[in-house]
Coordinates of C-alpha atoms in Angstrom, one line a residue:
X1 CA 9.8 -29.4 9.3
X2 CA 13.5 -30.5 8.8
X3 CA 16.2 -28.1 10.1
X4 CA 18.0 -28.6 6.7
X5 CA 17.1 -26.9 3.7
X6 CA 18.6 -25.9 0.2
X7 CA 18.8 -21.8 0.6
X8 CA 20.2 -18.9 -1.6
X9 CA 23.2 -17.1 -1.0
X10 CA 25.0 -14.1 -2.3
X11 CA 27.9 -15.1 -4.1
X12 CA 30.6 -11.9 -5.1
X13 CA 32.5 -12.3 -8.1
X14 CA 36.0 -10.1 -8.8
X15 CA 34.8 -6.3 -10.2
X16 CA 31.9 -6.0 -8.0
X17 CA 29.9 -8.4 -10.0
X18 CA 27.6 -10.7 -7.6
X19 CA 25.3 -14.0 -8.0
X20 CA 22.4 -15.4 -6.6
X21 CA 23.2 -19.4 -6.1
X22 CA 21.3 -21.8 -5.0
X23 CA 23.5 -24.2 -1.8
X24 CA 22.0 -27.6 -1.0
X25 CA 21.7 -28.8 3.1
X26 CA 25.5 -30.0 3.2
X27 CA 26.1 -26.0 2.2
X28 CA 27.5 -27.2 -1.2
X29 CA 26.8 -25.4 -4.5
X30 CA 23.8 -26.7 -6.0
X31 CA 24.9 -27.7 -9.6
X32 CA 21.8 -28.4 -11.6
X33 CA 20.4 -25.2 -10.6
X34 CA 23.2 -23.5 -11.2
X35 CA 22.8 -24.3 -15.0
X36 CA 19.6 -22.4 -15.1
X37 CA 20.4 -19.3 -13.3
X38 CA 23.7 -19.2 -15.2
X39 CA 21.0 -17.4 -18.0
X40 CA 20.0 -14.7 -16.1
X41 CA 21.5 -11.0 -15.2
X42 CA 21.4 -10.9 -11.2
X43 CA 18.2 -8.8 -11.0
X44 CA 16.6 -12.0 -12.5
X45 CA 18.7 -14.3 -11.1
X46 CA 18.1 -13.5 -7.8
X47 CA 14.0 -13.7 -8.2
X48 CA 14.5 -16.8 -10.1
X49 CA 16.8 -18.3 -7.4
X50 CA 14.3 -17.8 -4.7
X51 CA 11.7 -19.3 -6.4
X52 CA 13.3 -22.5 -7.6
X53 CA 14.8 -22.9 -4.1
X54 CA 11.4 -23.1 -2.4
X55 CA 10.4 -25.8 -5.3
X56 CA 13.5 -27.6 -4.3
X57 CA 13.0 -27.5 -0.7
X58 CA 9.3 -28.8 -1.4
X59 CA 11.0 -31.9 -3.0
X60 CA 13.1 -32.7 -0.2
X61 CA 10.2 -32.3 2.2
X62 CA 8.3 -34.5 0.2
X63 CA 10.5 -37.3 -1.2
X64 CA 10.2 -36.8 -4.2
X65 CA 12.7 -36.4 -7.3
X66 CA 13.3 -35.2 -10.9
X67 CA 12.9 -38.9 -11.9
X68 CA 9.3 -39.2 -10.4
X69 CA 7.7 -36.0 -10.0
X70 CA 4.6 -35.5 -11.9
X71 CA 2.9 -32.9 -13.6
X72 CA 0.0 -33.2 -11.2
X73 CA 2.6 -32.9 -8.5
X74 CA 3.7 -30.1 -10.2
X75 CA 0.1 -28.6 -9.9
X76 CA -0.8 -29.5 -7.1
X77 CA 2.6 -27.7 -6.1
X78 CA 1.5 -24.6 -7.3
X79 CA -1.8 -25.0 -5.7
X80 CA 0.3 -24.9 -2.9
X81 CA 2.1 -21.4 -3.1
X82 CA -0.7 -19.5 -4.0
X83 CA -2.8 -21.2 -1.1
X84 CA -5.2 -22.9 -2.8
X85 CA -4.6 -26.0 -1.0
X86 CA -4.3 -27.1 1.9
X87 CA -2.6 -30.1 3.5
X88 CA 0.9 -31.4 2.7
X89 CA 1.1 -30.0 -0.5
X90 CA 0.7 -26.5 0.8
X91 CA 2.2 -26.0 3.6
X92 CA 4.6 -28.8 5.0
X93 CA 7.8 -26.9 3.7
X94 CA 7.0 -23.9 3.6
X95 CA 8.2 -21.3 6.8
X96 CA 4.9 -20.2 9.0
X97 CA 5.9 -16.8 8.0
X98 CA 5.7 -17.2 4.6
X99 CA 2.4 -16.1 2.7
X100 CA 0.6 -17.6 -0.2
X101 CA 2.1 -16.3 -3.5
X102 CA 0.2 -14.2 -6.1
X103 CA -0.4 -14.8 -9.5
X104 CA 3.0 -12.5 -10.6
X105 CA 5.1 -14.3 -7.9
X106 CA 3.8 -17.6 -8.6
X107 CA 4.1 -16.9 -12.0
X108 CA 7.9 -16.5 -11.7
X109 CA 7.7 -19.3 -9.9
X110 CA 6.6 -21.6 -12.4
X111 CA 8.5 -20.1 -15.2
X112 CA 11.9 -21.1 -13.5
X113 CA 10.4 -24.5 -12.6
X114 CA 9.3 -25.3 -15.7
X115 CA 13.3 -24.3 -17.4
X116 CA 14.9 -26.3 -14.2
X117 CA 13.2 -29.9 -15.4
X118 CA 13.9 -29.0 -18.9
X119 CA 17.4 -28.3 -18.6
X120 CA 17.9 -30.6 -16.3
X121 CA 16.4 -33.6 -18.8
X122 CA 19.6 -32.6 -20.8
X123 CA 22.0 -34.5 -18.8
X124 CA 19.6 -36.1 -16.0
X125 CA 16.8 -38.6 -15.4
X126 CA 13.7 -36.6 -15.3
X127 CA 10.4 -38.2 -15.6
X128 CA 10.4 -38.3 -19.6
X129 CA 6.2 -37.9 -19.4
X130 CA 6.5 -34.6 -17.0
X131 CA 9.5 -33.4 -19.7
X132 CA 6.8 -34.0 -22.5
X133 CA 4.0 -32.5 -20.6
X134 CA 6.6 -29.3 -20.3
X135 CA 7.5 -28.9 -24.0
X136 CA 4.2 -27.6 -25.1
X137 CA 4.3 -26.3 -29.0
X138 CA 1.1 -24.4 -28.2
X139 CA 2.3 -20.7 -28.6
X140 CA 0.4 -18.3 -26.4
X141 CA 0.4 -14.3 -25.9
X142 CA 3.5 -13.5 -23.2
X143 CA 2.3 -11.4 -20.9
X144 CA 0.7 -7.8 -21.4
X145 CA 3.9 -6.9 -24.3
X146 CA 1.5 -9.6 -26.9
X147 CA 5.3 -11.4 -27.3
X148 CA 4.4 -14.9 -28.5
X149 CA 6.1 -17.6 -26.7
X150 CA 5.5 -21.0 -25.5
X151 CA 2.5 -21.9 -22.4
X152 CA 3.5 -23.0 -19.4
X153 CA 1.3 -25.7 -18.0
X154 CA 2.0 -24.8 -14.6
X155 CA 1.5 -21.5 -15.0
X156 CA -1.4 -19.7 -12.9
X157 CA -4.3 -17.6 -14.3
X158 CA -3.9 -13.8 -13.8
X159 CA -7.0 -11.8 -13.3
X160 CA -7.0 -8.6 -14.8
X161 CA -5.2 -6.0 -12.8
X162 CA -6.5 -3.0 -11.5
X163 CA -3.8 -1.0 -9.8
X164 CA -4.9 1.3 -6.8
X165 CA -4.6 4.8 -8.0
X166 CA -3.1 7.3 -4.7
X167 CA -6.0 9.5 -4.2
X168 CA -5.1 13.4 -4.1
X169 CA -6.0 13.9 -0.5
X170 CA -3.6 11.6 0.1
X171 CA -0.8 13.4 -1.8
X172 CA -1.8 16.6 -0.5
X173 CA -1.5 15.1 2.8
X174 CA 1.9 14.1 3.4
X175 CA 2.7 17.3 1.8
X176 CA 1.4 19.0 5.0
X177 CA 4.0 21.0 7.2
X178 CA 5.7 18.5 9.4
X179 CA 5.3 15.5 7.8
X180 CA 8.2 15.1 5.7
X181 CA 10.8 16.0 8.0
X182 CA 14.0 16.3 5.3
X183 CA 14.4 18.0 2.5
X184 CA 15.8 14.9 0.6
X185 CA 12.0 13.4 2.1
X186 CA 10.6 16.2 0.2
X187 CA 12.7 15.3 -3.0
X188 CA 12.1 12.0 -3.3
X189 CA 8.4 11.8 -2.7
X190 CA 8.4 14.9 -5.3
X191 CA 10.3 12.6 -7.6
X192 CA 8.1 9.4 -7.2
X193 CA 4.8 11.5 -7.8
X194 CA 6.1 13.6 -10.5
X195 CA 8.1 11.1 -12.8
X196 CA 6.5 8.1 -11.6
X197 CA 9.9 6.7 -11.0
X198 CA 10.4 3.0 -9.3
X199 CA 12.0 2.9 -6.3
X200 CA 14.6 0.9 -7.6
X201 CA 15.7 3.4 -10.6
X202 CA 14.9 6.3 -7.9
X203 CA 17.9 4.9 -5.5
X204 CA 19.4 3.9 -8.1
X205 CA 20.3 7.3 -9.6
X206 CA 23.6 8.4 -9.8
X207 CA 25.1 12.1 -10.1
X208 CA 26.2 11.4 -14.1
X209 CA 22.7 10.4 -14.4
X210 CA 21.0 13.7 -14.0
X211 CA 20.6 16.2 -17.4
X212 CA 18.7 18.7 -15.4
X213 CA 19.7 21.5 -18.0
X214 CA 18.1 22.5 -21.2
X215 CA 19.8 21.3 -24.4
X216 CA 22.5 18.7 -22.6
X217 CA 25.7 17.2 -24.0
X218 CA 24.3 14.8 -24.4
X219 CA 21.9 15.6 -27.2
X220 CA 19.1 13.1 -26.4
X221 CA 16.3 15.3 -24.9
X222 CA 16.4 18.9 -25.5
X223 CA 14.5 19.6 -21.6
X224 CA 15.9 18.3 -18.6
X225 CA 15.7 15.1 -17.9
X226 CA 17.6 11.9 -16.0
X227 CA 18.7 8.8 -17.5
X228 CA 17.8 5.4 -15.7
X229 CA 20.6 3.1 -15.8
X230 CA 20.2 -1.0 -14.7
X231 CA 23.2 -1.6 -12.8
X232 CA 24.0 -4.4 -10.5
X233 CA 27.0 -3.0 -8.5
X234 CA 25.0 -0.1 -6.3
X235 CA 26.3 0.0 -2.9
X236 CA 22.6 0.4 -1.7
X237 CA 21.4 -2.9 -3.6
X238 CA 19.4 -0.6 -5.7
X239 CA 18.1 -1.7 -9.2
X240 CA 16.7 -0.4 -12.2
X241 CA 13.9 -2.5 -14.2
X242 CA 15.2 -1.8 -16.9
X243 CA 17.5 -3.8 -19.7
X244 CA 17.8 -0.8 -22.5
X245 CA 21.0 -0.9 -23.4
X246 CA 23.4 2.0 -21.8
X247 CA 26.5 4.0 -23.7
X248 CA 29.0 6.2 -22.2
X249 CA 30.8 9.2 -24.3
X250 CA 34.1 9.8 -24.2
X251 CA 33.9 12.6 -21.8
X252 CA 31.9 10.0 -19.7
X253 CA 28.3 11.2 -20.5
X254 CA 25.6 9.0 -19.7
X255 CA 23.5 8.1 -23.1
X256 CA 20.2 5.8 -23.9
X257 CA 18.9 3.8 -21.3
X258 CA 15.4 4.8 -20.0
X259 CA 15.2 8.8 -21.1
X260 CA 12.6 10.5 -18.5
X261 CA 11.9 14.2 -18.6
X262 CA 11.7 15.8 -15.5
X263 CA 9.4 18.7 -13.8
X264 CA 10.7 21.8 -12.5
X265 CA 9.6 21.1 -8.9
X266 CA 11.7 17.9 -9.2
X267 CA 15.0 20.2 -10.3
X268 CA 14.1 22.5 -7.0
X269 CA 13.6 19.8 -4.5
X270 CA 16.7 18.3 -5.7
X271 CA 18.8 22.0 -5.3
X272 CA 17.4 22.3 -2.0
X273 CA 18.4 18.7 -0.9
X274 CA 21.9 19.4 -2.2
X275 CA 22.6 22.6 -0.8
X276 CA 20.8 22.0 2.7
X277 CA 21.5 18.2 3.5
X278 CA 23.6 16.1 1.2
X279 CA 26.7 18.7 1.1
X280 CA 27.2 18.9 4.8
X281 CA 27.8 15.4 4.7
X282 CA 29.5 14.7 1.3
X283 CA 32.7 14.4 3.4
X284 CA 31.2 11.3 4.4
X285 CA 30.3 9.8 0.7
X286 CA 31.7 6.6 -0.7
X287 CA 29.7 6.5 -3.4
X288 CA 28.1 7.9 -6.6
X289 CA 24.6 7.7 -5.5
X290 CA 22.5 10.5 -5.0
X291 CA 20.2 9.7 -2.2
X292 CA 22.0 9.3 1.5
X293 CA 21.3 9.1 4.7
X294 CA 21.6 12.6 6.0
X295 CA 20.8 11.4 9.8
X296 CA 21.1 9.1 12.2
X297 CA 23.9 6.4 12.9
X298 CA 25.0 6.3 8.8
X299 CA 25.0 9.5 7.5
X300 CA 26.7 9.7 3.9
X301 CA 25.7 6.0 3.6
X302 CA 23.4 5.2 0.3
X303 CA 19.7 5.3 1.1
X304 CA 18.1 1.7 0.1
X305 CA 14.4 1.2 -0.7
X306 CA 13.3 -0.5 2.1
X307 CA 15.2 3.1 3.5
X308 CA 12.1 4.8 1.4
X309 CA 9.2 2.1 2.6
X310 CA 10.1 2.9 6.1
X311 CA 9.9 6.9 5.3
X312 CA 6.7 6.4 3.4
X313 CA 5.3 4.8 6.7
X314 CA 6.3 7.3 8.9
X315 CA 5.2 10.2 7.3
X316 CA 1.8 8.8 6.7
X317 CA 1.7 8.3 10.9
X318 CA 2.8 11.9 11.1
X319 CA -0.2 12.7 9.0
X320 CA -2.5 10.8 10.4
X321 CA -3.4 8.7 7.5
X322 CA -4.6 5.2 7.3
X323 CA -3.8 4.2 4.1
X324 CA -1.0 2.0 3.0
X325 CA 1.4 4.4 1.1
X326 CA 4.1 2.7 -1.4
X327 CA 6.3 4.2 -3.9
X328 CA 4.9 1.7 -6.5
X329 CA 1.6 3.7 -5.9
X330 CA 2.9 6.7 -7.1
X331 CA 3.6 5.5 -10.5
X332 CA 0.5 4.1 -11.4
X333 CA -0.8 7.2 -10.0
X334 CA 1.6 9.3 -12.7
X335 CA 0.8 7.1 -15.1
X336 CA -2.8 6.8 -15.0
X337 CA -2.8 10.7 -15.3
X338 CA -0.5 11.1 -17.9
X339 CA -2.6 8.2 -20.0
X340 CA -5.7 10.7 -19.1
X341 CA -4.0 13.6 -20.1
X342 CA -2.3 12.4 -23.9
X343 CA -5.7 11.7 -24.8
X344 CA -5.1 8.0 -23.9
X345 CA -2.0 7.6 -26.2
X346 CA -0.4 4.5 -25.0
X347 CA 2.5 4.6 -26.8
X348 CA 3.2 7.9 -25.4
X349 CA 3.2 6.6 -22.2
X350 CA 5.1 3.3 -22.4
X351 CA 7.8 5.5 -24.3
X352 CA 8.4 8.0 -21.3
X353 CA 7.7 5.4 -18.6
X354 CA 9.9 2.6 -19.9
X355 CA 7.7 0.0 -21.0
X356 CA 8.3 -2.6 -23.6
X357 CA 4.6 -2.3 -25.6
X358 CA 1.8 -0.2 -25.6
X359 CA -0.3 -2.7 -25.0
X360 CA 1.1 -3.1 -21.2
X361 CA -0.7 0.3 -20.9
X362 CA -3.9 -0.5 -22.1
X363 CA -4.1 -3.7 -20.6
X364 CA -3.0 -2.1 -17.0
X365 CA -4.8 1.2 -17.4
X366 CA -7.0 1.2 -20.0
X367 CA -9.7 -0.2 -17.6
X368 CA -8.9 2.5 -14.7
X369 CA -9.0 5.1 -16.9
X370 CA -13.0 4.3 -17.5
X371 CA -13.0 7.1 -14.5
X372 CA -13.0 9.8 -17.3
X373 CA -16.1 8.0 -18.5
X374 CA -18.4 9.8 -16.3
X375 CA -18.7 12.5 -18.5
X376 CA -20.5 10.8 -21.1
X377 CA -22.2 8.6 -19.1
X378 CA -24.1 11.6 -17.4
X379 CA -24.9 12.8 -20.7
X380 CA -26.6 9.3 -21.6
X381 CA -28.1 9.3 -18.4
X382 CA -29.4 12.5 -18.7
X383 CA -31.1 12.2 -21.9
X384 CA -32.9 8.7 -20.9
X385 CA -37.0 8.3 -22.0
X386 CA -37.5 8.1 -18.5
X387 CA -39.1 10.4 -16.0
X388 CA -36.4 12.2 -14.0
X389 CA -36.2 11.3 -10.3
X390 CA -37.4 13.4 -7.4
X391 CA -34.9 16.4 -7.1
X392 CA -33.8 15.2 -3.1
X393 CA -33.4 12.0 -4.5
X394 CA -30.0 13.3 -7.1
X395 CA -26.6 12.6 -6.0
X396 CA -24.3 16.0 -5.5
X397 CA -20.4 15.0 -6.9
X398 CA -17.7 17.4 -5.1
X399 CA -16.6 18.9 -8.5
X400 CA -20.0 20.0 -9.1
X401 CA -20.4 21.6 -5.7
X402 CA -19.2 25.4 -6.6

C-alpha cells in the first residue's frame, strides 16, 4: 500500500468557523472535492469528507480516473467497503484497521460519491455513460422521513433496523453504589436515560440552554425544559443533530431549536453536580459548556463524548457487567418507552425527540414495540380449540411470578 494518500484535514476559518477539506498526496487542497463539500454545514461536511476521501484514495490505488471509472467499478467499490468482496477491490487501499462499512456509513458514502462525479462532469471529463448511469429520474422514498428524491444506484440495501433496547437490569445496575463515581456521572447518565438526549446535544449543552423553571422567559414550554442548539464552534467538538433553526431575544434568551422537557430527577442531578463539583472548579472554566472535567490532569476543561464512551465503560467494569453500554442506547431505550407509553403516537414522539417525520418512528420502533403484543397474544393463545398442555410443561414469565 503506497505511503501517499489524499487525507482530511481540519481547516479553521476567522470567528471560530472550521472545515473539513479534503488535501491530495503533495498536501495541496484538493479542488474538485472541495466544490462538493463547499454545500455542506461542517457536521456534514466532515462525514462527507471522510467518505469521499477513502473513494479517492481507492482511485489512486487503483489507477483509475473520473474519465474511465465505471459504474460497475463503482459497485464493485461499494462491494468493497461494506466487505462484501474480497480481493483488490476490497481491501488494497484500505488501512488493516479499518472495518467493513454498514449500510448507514456506506450509505453516506455513496451519497457523496455519486454528487462528486456529477459535479465534477460540470467542468471535467467524467466518463459521460457512468454520469448517465448517475442521473437517474427514478424518484424513490428518502430514507425513513418518506421525502421523495432521486435513487442512487450505488446506494446499498438497508435491512430493517431493530435497535437494541438497554434492558432495566442494566440501568438499575450502574445505578448501584460505587459505580458512578461523580456526581456529574450521575447527571449525565440521568440525562441520557431520562430525555434520551444524544451525546452530541448532551455535551453540547450550554448554561443559556437550560429553562429548568416553570413558565420561562422564554414562553415556549410552560415546564422545564432545555433547548438543543446545533453549533459548530464547541470547544469540546460537541455537536447537535439537529438543523431547526435557533433565535436569540434581545435579552439573549435562547428560543426554537429542539424543545425537550425535562424530569425532575434530571433538575436534581444537575443541582447536585453544580453545587458539589462544577463550582469548585468554575475558576478554571473557559467556556460556556456545562459538562467539565471535574478530575484529573484538565479539570474545568469541556467534557467530549468519547469523555462519556470512556465513562460508560468504566462504570459498567465497576458493575460487573458484560454488556456493551452506549449513550445512543439510552435513547432508543427512552424512546421505545415513551412510543409504548402515548399509546404508540408517533408524532408525539418525533416532536419531543427531534425527528423530522413520524414515520422515522414507526419505521424504527414500530417493530420493537411488538413486545407489548404479548398481551394479546396470550389471550389468542389461551382461547385456542386445542387441548391445553400438561401443567409442568407452561412457561412461568417474571411479571407473573407474585
Amino acid at each position: 500500500m503506497t505511503v501517499d494518500r489524499f487525507s482530511v484535514r481540519k481547516v479553521r476559518h476567522g470567528g471560530e468557523i472550521q472545515s473539513y477539506w479534503v488535501f491530495t498526496p503533495d498536501l495541496e487542497v484538493h479542488r474538485p472535492s472541495l466544490n462538493v463539500l463547499r454545500r455542506y454545514k461542517t457536521s456534514t461536511q466532515q462525514t462527507y469528507a471522510y467518505s469521499l476521501v477513502d473513494h479517492l484514495n481507492w482511485l489512486l490505488v487503483n489507477g483509475k480516473t473520473p474519465a474511465t471509472v465505471t459504474l460497475d467499478d463503482l459497485r464493485r467499490y461499494m462491494n468493497g467497503v461494506t466487505g462484501q468482496l474480497d480481493g483488490v477491490y476490497g481491501t488494497a487501499w484500505r488501512k488493516p484497521t479499518q472495518k467493513p462499512m454498514g449500510p448507514s456509513a456506506a450509505g453516506n458514502v455513496a451519497s457523496i460519491v455519486k454528487a462528486y462525479y456529477l459535479a465534477l462532469a460540470m467542468s471535467e471529463d467524467v466518463n459521460p455513460e457512468l454520469v448517465e448511469a448517475l442521473r437517474s429520474d427514478h424518484a424513490v422514498p428518502h430514507g425513513r422521513s418518506g421525502r421523495i428524491g432521486e435513487a442512487n444506484p450505488l446506494a446499498p440495501k438497508k435491512a430493517a433496523r431493530r435497535p437494541r433496547l438497554l434492558p432495566d437490569e442494566v440501568v438499575q445496575a450502574l445505578f448501584a453504589p460505587g459505580v458512578l463515581t461523580t456526581a456529574r456521572d450521575v447527571m449525565i447518565v440521568t440525562w441520557l436515560h431520562d430525555a434520551g438526549i444524544r451525546v452530541g446535544g448532551l455535551c453540547g449543552l450550554r448554561f443559556s440552554d437550560l429553562h429548568l423553571t416553570r413558565h420561562h422567559p422564554c414562553g415556549q414550554r410552560a415546564d422545564p425544559h432545555i433547548h438543543i442548539v446545533g453549533r459548530d464552534d464547541n470547544p469540546n467538538g460537541a455537536r447537535a443533530k439537529t438543523h431547526a433553526q435557533v433565535n436569540v431575544a434581545r435579552d439573549g434568551t435562547i428560543l426554537d431549536g429542539i424543545i425537550r422537557a425535562v424530569s425532575a430527577d434530571m433538575i436534581s442531578t444537575f443541582h447536585a453536580y453544580l453545587l458539589d463539583e462544577f463550582h469548585p472548579v468554575q475558576h478554571l472554566v473557559d467556556h460556556d459548556q456545562i459538562l467539565a472535567h471535574v478530575r484529573g490532569n484538565t479539570p474545568g476543561a469541556a467534557l467530549t463524548t468519547a469523555g462519556v464512551r470512556k465513562m460508560l465503560v468504566r462504570a459498567c467494569k465497576r458493575a460487573g457487567l458484560q454488556v456493551r453500554v452506549t449513550p445512543h442506547g439510552f435513547r432508543h431505550k427512552a424512546a421505545a418507552a415513551f412510543y409504548a407509553e402515548s399509546d404508540f403516537n408517533a408524532e408525539m414522539v418525533a416532536q419531543e425527540f427531534g425527528w423530522s417525520s413520524p414515520q422515522m418512528v414507526t419505521d424504527l420502533y414500530g417493530k420493537s414495540a411488538n413486545r407489548h403484543a404479548m398481551k394479546y397474544l396470550q389471550q389468542a393463545w389461551d382461547a385456542t380449540a386445542r387441548p391445553p398442555s400438561e401443567s409442568y410443561l407452561a412457561t412461568t414469565w417474571p411479571e407473573d411470578a407474585t
